Amino acid sequence: MTTNLSPSSNTALRPRLATAADRDRLIALVNSAYAIEDFLEGTRTDVERMESSMEKGEILILEDSAGALLGCVYVEFRGPRGYLGMLAVDPARQGSGLAVRLVQAAEDRLRRHGCQAVDISVLSLRPELIPIYRRFGFVETGTEAFAFPRTFKTPMDCHCILMSKAL
Ligand SMILES: CC(C)(COP(=O)(O)OP(=O)(O)OC[C@H]1O[C@@H](n2cnc3c(N)ncnc32)[C@H](O)[C@@H]1OP(=O)(O)O)[C@@H](O)C(=O)NCCC(=O)NCCS
């Protein structure tokens, strides 16, 4: 079933919950956006990891009026806190406010599930992301060790920067 997460928003940008039928094009979109992380082996996601994400949490997607996939974001409900990840916008459509729209939809979703705060984790090798998330209202709260299921092409000093925002 299609869930319109924000009926009052621009009808050309209607975030909805992804379904199993969206899986393969979501994998293509996410891997294309995350190709920028070329210091890591392999791809950001695949069938197994995408299915696991869809079981553990939810993926919100943004499509244009013709149904083309523009972007996505992952949300997970962790009691009073929520987690946001896998934010991805089609490289050809970046820089036009789509991430803002996706993050707003994710925050609305988490609020409706009773979350009072949202957490994210950013790789220290992607310092350009910190000001983007600060603009979204996130602040740095700490660091943790890199523990992704992916390895580096060459050994690198990398950790995760934790950021949070009250909802
Ligand atoms: C990060 C990403 C989701 C941003 O998507 P986007 O649709 O281009 O972002 P928006 O157009 O909504 O811009 C959001 C804000 O960030 C700023 N911004 C976007 N890209 C930026 C960049 N490379 N450097 C600095 N600021 C940037 C914008 O100016 C905007 O701020 P403003 O509203 O004050 O002008 C997109 O670049 C992407 O998919 N990257 C690859 C995947 C990734 O790295 N995801 C995040 C991992 S934690």
PDB file of C-alpha atoms and ligand atoms in Angstrom:
ATOM      1  CA  MET A   1       0.000   0.000   0.000  1.00  0.00           C
ATOM      2  CA  THR A   2       1.257   3.500  -0.811  1.00  0.00           C
ATOM      3  CA  THR A   3       1.560   5.771   2.205  1.00  0.00           C
ATOM      4  CA  ASN A   4       1.640   9.479   1.487  1.00  0.00           C
ATOM      5  CA  LEU A   5       3.734  10.834   4.323  1.00  0.00           C
ATOM      6  CA  SER A   6       2.991  14.480   3.734  1.00  0.00           C
ATOM      7  CA  PRO A   7      -0.230  15.243   1.900  1.00  0.00           C
ATOM      8  CA  SER A   8       0.318  18.985   2.190  1.00  0.00           C
ATOM      9  CA  SER A   9       3.682  18.939   0.418  1.00  0.00           C
ATOM     10  CA  ASN A  10       4.360  19.703  -3.214  1.00  0.00           C
ATOM     11  CA  THR A  11       2.517  17.005  -5.135  1.00  0.00           C
ATOM     12  CA  ALA A  12       5.571  16.508  -7.347  1.00  0.00           C
ATOM     13  CA  LEU A  13       7.528  15.497  -4.237  1.00  0.00           C
ATOM     14  CA  ARG A  14       5.516  12.968  -2.275  1.00  0.00           C
ATOM     15  CA  PRO A  15       7.655  10.851   0.024  1.00  0.00           C
ATOM     16  CA  ARG A  16       6.248   7.383   0.573  1.00  0.00           C
ATOM     17  CA  LEU A  17       7.317   4.186   2.241  1.00  0.00           C
ATOM     18  CA  ALA A  18       9.332   1.908  -0.020  1.00  0.00           C
ATOM     19  CA  THR A  19       7.967  -1.568  -0.665  1.00  0.00           C
ATOM     20  CA  ALA A  20       9.671  -4.772  -1.748  1.00  0.00           C
ATOM     21  CA  ALA A  21       8.856  -3.811  -5.348  1.00  0.00           C
ATOM     22  CA  ASP A  22      11.184  -0.790  -5.008  1.00  0.00           C
ATOM     23  CA  ARG A  23      14.132  -2.885  -3.812  1.00  0.00           C
ATOM     24  CA  ASP A  24      16.169  -3.203  -6.997  1.00  0.00           C
ATOM     25  CA  ARG A  25      15.933   0.427  -8.105  1.00  0.00           C
ATOM     26  CA  LEU A  26      16.703   1.518  -4.534  1.00  0.00           C
ATOM     27  CA  ILE A  27      19.886  -0.550  -4.612  1.00  0.00           C
ATOM     28  CA  ALA A  28      20.897   1.109  -7.892  1.00  0.00           C
ATOM     29  CA  LEU A  29      20.162   4.600  -6.568  1.00  0.00           C
ATOM     30  CA  VAL A  30      21.985   4.126  -3.261  1.00  0.00           C
ATOM     31  CA  ASN A  31      25.058   2.577  -4.888  1.00  0.00           C
ATOM     32  CA  SER A  32      25.175   5.320  -7.472  1.00  0.00           C
ATOM     33  CA  ALA A  33      25.007   8.088  -4.823  1.00  0.00           C
ATOM     34  CA  TYR A  34      27.506   6.368  -2.502  1.00  0.00           C
ATOM     35  CA  ALA A  35      29.993   5.701  -5.316  1.00  0.00           C
ATOM     36  CA  ILE A  36      31.630   8.856  -3.953  1.00  0.00           C
ATOM     37  CA  GLU A  37      32.961   6.684  -1.109  1.00  0.00           C
ATOM     38  CA  ASP A  38      35.466   5.142  -3.487  1.00  0.00           C
ATOM     39  CA  PHE A  39      37.934   4.562  -0.646  1.00  0.00           C
ATOM     40  CA  LEU A  40      35.798   1.544   0.401  1.00  0.00           C
ATOM     41  CA  GLU A  41      35.710  -1.894  -1.201  1.00  0.00           C
ATOM     42  CA  GLY A  42      32.443  -3.111  -2.691  1.00  0.00           C
ATOM     43  CA  THR A  43      29.138  -1.304  -2.821  1.00  0.00           C
ATOM     44  CA  ARG A  44      27.085   0.523  -0.183  1.00  0.00           C
ATOM     45  CA  THR A  45      24.261  -1.994  -0.451  1.00  0.00           C
ATOM     46  CA  ASP A  46      23.021  -5.128  -2.197  1.00  0.00           C
ATOM     47  CA  VAL A  47      19.935  -7.355  -2.124  1.00  0.00           C
ATOM     48  CA  GLU A  48      20.791  -8.896   1.236  1.00  0.00           C
ATOM     49  CA  ARG A  49      21.608  -5.605   3.000  1.00  0.00           C
ATOM     50  CA  MET A  50      18.648  -3.753   1.450  1.00  0.00           C
ATOM     51  CA  GLU A  51      16.213  -6.483   2.500  1.00  0.00           C
ATOM     52  CA  SER A  52      17.689  -6.470   5.987  1.00  0.00           C
ATOM     53  CA  SER A  53      17.240  -2.665   6.207  1.00  0.00           C
ATOM     54  CA  MET A  54      13.628  -2.951   5.045  1.00  0.00           C
ATOM     55  CA  GLU A  55      12.949  -5.537   7.749  1.00  0.00           C
ATOM     56  CA  LYS A  56      14.727  -3.716  10.556  1.00  0.00           C
ATOM     57  CA  GLY A  57      13.492  -0.209   9.745  1.00  0.00           C
ATOM     58  CA  GLU A  58      11.761   1.723   6.989  1.00  0.00           C
ATOM     59  CA  ILE A  59      12.932   3.406   3.822  1.00  0.00           C
ATOM     60  CA  LEU A  60      11.235   6.567   2.633  1.00  0.00           C
ATOM     61  CA  ILE A  61      11.538   7.374  -1.027  1.00  0.00           C
ATOM     62  CA  LEU A  62      11.002  10.459  -3.105  1.00  0.00           C
ATOM     63  CA  GLU A  63       9.831  10.185  -6.699  1.00  0.00           C
ATOM     64  CA  ASP A  64       9.067  12.749  -9.342  1.00  0.00           C
ATOM     65  CA  SER A  65       5.626  13.045 -10.875  1.00  0.00           C
ATOM     66  CA  ALA A  66       6.583  10.445 -13.495  1.00  0.00           C
ATOM     67  CA  GLY A  67       7.593   7.947 -10.818  1.00  0.00           C
ATOM     68  CA  ALA A  68      11.363   8.256 -11.295  1.00  0.00           C
ATOM     69  CA  LEU A  69      13.266   7.598  -8.088  1.00  0.00           C
ATOM     70  CA  LEU A  70      15.001  10.761  -6.847  1.00  0.00           C
ATOM     71  CA  GLY A  71      16.217   9.850  -3.380  1.00  0.00           C
ATOM     72  CA  CYS A  72      15.759   7.837  -0.229  1.00  0.00           C
ATOM     73  CA  VAL A  73      16.438   7.780   3.484  1.00  0.00           C
ATOM     74  CA  TYR A  74      16.451   4.982   6.069  1.00  0.00           C
ATOM     75  CA  VAL A  75      14.777   5.371   9.459  1.00  0.00           C
ATOM     76  CA  GLU A  76      14.883   3.060  12.430  1.00  0.00           C
ATOM     77  CA  PHE A  77      12.850   3.332  15.612  1.00  0.00           C
ATOM     78  CA  ARG A  78      14.919   2.755  18.731  1.00  0.00           C
ATOM     79  CA  GLY A  79      12.456   3.491  21.507  1.00  0.00           C
ATOM     80  CA  PRO A  80      12.566   7.176  22.431  1.00  0.00           C
ATOM     81  CA  ARG A  81      15.269   7.816  19.829  1.00  0.00           C
ATOM     82  CA  GLY A  82      15.330   7.296  16.095  1.00  0.00           C
ATOM     83  CA  TYR A  83      18.171   6.586  13.703  1.00  0.00           C
ATOM     84  CA  LEU A  84      18.491   8.083  10.232  1.00  0.00           C
ATOM     85  CA  GLY A  85      20.853   6.718   7.584  1.00  0.00           C
ATOM     86  CA  MET A  86      21.438   5.820   3.937  1.00  0.00           C
ATOM     87  CA  LEU A  87      20.430   9.317   2.853  1.00  0.00           C
ATOM     88  CA  ALA A  88      20.923   9.289  -0.910  1.00  0.00           C
ATOM     89  CA  VAL A  89      19.922  11.578  -3.769  1.00  0.00           C
ATOM     90  CA  ASP A  90      20.325  10.712  -7.444  1.00  0.00           C
ATOM     91  CA  PRO A  91      23.664  12.366  -8.392  1.00  0.00           C
ATOM     92  CA  ALA A  92      21.964  14.048 -11.365  1.00  0.00           C
ATOM     93  CA  ARG A  93      19.447  15.687  -8.995  1.00  0.00           C
ATOM     94  CA  GLN A  94      21.678  16.719  -6.101  1.00  0.00           C
ATOM     95  CA  GLY A  95      21.799  20.342  -4.973  1.00  0.00           C
ATOM     96  CA  SER A  96      18.096  21.039  -5.469  1.00  0.00           C
ATOM     97  CA  GLY A  97      16.802  20.606  -1.922  1.00  0.00           C
ATOM     98  CA  LEU A  98      15.794  16.953  -2.156  1.00  0.00           C
ATOM     99  CA  ALA A  99      17.846  15.880   0.875  1.00  0.00           C
ATOM    100  CA  VAL A 100      16.131  18.599   2.911  1.00  0.00           C
ATOM    101  CA  ARG A 101      12.760  17.159   1.901  1.00  0.00           C
ATOM    102  CA  LEU A 102      13.824  13.592   2.728  1.00  0.00           C
ATOM    103  CA  VAL A 103      15.228  14.515   6.128  1.00  0.00           C
ATOM    104  CA  GLN A 104      12.030  16.424   6.982  1.00  0.00           C
ATOM    105  CA  ALA A 105       9.923  13.392   6.016  1.00  0.00           C
ATOM    106  CA  ALA A 106      12.173  11.090   8.085  1.00  0.00           C
ATOM    107  CA  GLU A 107      11.901  13.374  11.107  1.00  0.00           C
ATOM    108  CA  ASP A 108       8.093  13.524  10.755  1.00  0.00           C
ATOM    109  CA  ARG A 109       7.973   9.736  10.594  1.00  0.00           C
ATOM    110  CA  LEU A 110      10.124   9.358  13.711  1.00  0.00           C
ATOM    111  CA  ARG A 111       8.067  11.957  15.609  1.00  0.00           C
ATOM    112  CA  ARG A 112       4.879  10.079  14.777  1.00  0.00           C
ATOM    113  CA  HIS A 113       6.446   6.970  16.303  1.00  0.00           C
ATOM    114  CA  GLY A 114       7.108   8.899  19.500  1.00  0.00           C
ATOM    115  CA  CYS A 115      10.834   9.509  19.000  1.00  0.00           C
ATOM    116  CA  GLN A 116      12.121  12.588  20.779  1.00  0.00           C
ATOM    117  CA  ALA A 117      15.534  12.700  19.104  1.00  0.00           C
ATOM    118  CA  VAL A 118      17.277  11.392  16.016  1.00  0.00           C
ATOM    119  CA  ASP A 119      20.841  10.130  15.677  1.00  0.00           C
ATOM    120  CA  ILE A 120      23.100   9.815  12.647  1.00  0.00           C
ATOM    121  CA  SER A 121      26.632   8.606  12.053  1.00  0.00           C
ATOM    122  CA  VAL A 122      28.988  10.216   9.524  1.00  0.00           C
ATOM    123  CA  LEU A 123      32.330   8.864   8.336  1.00  0.00           C
ATOM    124  CA  SER A 124      35.217  11.119   9.322  1.00  0.00           C
ATOM    125  CA  LEU A 125      36.522  10.725   5.751  1.00  0.00           C
ATOM    126  CA  ARG A 126      33.446  12.725   4.578  1.00  0.00           C
ATOM    127  CA  PRO A 127      34.010  16.064   6.394  1.00  0.00           C
ATOM    128  CA  GLU A 128      31.906  17.898   3.770  1.00  0.00           C
ATOM    129  CA  LEU A 129      28.804  16.239   5.264  1.00  0.00           C
ATOM    130  CA  ILE A 130      29.152  17.837   8.708  1.00  0.00           C
ATOM    131  CA  PRO A 131      28.037  21.354   7.628  1.00  0.00           C
ATOM    132  CA  ILE A 132      25.152  19.820   5.667  1.00  0.00           C
ATOM    133  CA  TYR A 133      23.849  18.015   8.744  1.00  0.00           C
ATOM    134  CA  ARG A 134      24.461  21.092  10.909  1.00  0.00           C
ATOM    135  CA  ARG A 135      22.173  22.993   8.534  1.00  0.00           C
ATOM    136  CA  PHE A 136      19.572  20.305   9.166  1.00  0.00           C
ATOM    137  CA  GLY A 137      19.890  21.067  12.910  1.00  0.00           C
ATOM    138  CA  PHE A 138      22.188  18.218  13.985  1.00  0.00           C
ATOM    139  CA  VAL A 139      25.053  18.744  16.444  1.00  0.00           C
ATOM    140  CA  GLU A 140      28.103  16.571  17.042  1.00  0.00           C
ATOM    141  CA  THR A 141      27.727  14.389  20.132  1.00  0.00           C
ATOM    142  CA  GLY A 142      30.745  12.080  19.988  1.00  0.00           C
ATOM    143  CA  THR A 143      32.649   9.538  17.967  1.00  0.00           C
ATOM    144  CA  GLU A 144      32.795   5.779  17.681  1.00  0.00           C
ATOM    145  CA  ALA A 145      34.936   3.232  15.900  1.00  0.00           C
ATOM    146  CA  PHE A 146      34.290   2.445  12.249  1.00  0.00           C
ATOM    147  CA  ALA A 147      32.422  -0.882  12.236  1.00  0.00           C
ATOM    148  CA  PHE A 148      30.912  -1.146   8.779  1.00  0.00           C
ATOM    149  CA  PRO A 149      30.697  -4.480   6.976  1.00  0.00           C
ATOM    150  CA  ARG A 150      33.039  -2.989   4.343  1.00  0.00           C
ATOM    151  CA  THR A 151      36.796  -2.680   4.264  1.00  0.00           C
ATOM    152  CA  PHE A 152      39.116   0.046   2.988  1.00  0.00           C
ATOM    153  CA  LYS A 153      40.906  -0.287  -0.330  1.00  0.00           C
ATOM    154  CA  THR A 154      44.026   0.959   1.425  1.00  0.00           C
ATOM    155  CA  PRO A 155      44.423   1.276   5.207  1.00  0.00           C
ATOM    156  CA  MET A 156      42.988   4.594   6.416  1.00  0.00           C
ATOM    157  CA  ASP A 157      42.414   6.324   9.699  1.00  0.00           C
ATOM    158  CA  CYS A 158      38.622   6.611   9.872  1.00  0.00           C
ATOM    159  CA  HIS A 159      36.031   6.803  12.607  1.00  0.00           C
ATOM    160  CA  CYS A 160      32.340   7.683  12.826  1.00  0.00           C
ATOM    161  CA  ILE A 161      31.203  11.138  13.928  1.00  0.00           C
ATOM    162  CA  LEU A 162      27.933  10.880  15.851  1.00  0.00           C
ATOM    163  CA  MET A 163      25.412  13.691  15.470  1.00  0.00           C
ATOM    164  CA  SER A 164      21.966  14.159  17.019  1.00  0.00           C
ATOM    165  CA  LYS A 165      18.958  16.428  16.811  1.00  0.00           C
ATOM    166  CA  ALA A 166      16.000  16.880  19.169  1.00  0.00           C
ATOM    167  CA  LEU A 167      12.664  16.278  17.446  1.00  0.00           C
TER     168      LEU A 167
HETATM  169  C1  LIG B   1      24.464  14.329   0.884  1.00  0.00           C
HETATM  170  C2  LIG B   1      23.305  14.335  -0.117  1.00  0.00           C
HETATM  171  C3  LIG B   1      22.211  13.402   0.373  1.00  0.00           C
HETATM  172  C4  LIG B   1      22.759  15.771  -0.209  1.00  0.00           C
HETATM  173  O1  LIG B   1      21.642  15.731  -1.115  1.00  0.00           O
HETATM  174  P1  LIG B   1      21.156  17.057  -1.911  1.00  0.00           P
HETATM  175  O2  LIG B   1      19.790  16.785  -2.435  1.00  0.00           O
HETATM  176  O3  LIG B   1      22.198  17.444  -2.870  1.00  0.00           O
HETATM  177  O4  LIG B   1      21.093  18.119  -0.731  1.00  0.00           O
HETATM  178  P2  LIG B   1      20.189  19.434  -0.726  1.00  0.00           P
HETATM  179  O5  LIG B   1      20.142  20.017  -2.102  1.00  0.00           O
HETATM  180  O6  LIG B   1      18.880  19.116  -0.062  1.00  0.00           O
HETATM  181  O7  LIG B   1      21.072  20.364   0.189  1.00  0.00           O
HETATM  182  C5  LIG B   1      21.051  20.276   1.600  1.00  0.00           C
HETATM  183  C6  LIG B   1      21.950  21.344   2.166  1.00  0.00           C
HETATM  184  O8  LIG B   1      23.299  20.900   2.087  1.00  0.00           O
HETATM  185  C7  LIG B   1      24.057  21.776   1.261  1.00  0.00           C
HETATM  186  N1  LIG B   1      24.922  20.936   0.454  1.00  0.00           N
HETATM  187  C8  LIG B   1      24.537  19.953  -0.396  1.00  0.00           C
HETATM  188  N2  LIG B   1      25.628  19.355  -0.945  1.00  0.00           N
HETATM  189  C9  LIG B   1      26.707  19.988  -0.402  1.00  0.00           C
HETATM  190  C10 LIG B   1      28.125  19.821  -0.556  1.00  0.00           C
HETATM  191  N3  LIG B   1      28.665  18.882  -1.342  1.00  0.00           N
HETATM  192  N4  LIG B   1      28.927  20.642   0.161  1.00  0.00           N
HETATM  193  C11 LIG B   1      28.418  21.581   0.967  1.00  0.00           C
HETATM  194  N5  LIG B   1      27.104  21.788   1.171  1.00  0.00           N
HETATM  195  C12 LIG B   1      26.265  21.000   0.480  1.00  0.00           C
HETATM  196  C13 LIG B   1      23.077  22.555   0.459  1.00  0.00           C
HETATM  197  O9  LIG B   1      23.585  23.818   0.107  1.00  0.00           O
HETATM  198  C14 LIG B   1      21.875  22.649   1.380  1.00  0.00           C
HETATM  199  O10 LIG B   1      22.019  23.690   2.323  1.00  0.00           O
HETATM  200  P3  LIG B   1      21.150  25.024   2.139  1.00  0.00           P
HETATM  201  O11 LIG B   1      19.706  24.577   2.114  1.00  0.00           O
HETATM  202  O12 LIG B   1      21.510  25.820   3.320  1.00  0.00           O
HETATM  203  O13 LIG B   1      21.599  25.595   0.837  1.00  0.00           O
HETATM  204  C15 LIG B   1      23.773  13.925  -1.546  1.00  0.00           C
HETATM  205  O14 LIG B   1      24.899  14.706  -1.901  1.00  0.00           O
HETATM  206  C16 LIG B   1      24.132  12.454  -1.662  1.00  0.00           C
HETATM  207  O15 LIG B   1      23.289  11.613  -1.981  1.00  0.00           O
HETATM  208  N6  LIG B   1      25.420  12.132  -1.444  1.00  0.00           N
HETATM  209  C17 LIG B   1      25.903  10.740  -1.555  1.00  0.00           C
HETATM  210  C18 LIG B   1      25.430   9.884  -0.400  1.00  0.00           C
HETATM  211  C19 LIG B   1      25.860  10.460   0.925  1.00  0.00           C
HETATM  212  O16 LIG B   1      26.990  10.896   1.098  1.00  0.00           O
HETATM  213  N7  LIG B   1      24.914  10.450   1.910  1.00  0.00           N
HETATM  214  C20 LIG B   1      25.176  10.912   3.257  1.00  0.00           C
HETATM  215  C21 LIG B   1      25.958   9.909   4.024  1.00  0.00           C
HETATM  216  S1  LIG B   1      25.934  10.186   5.794  1.00  0.00           S
END
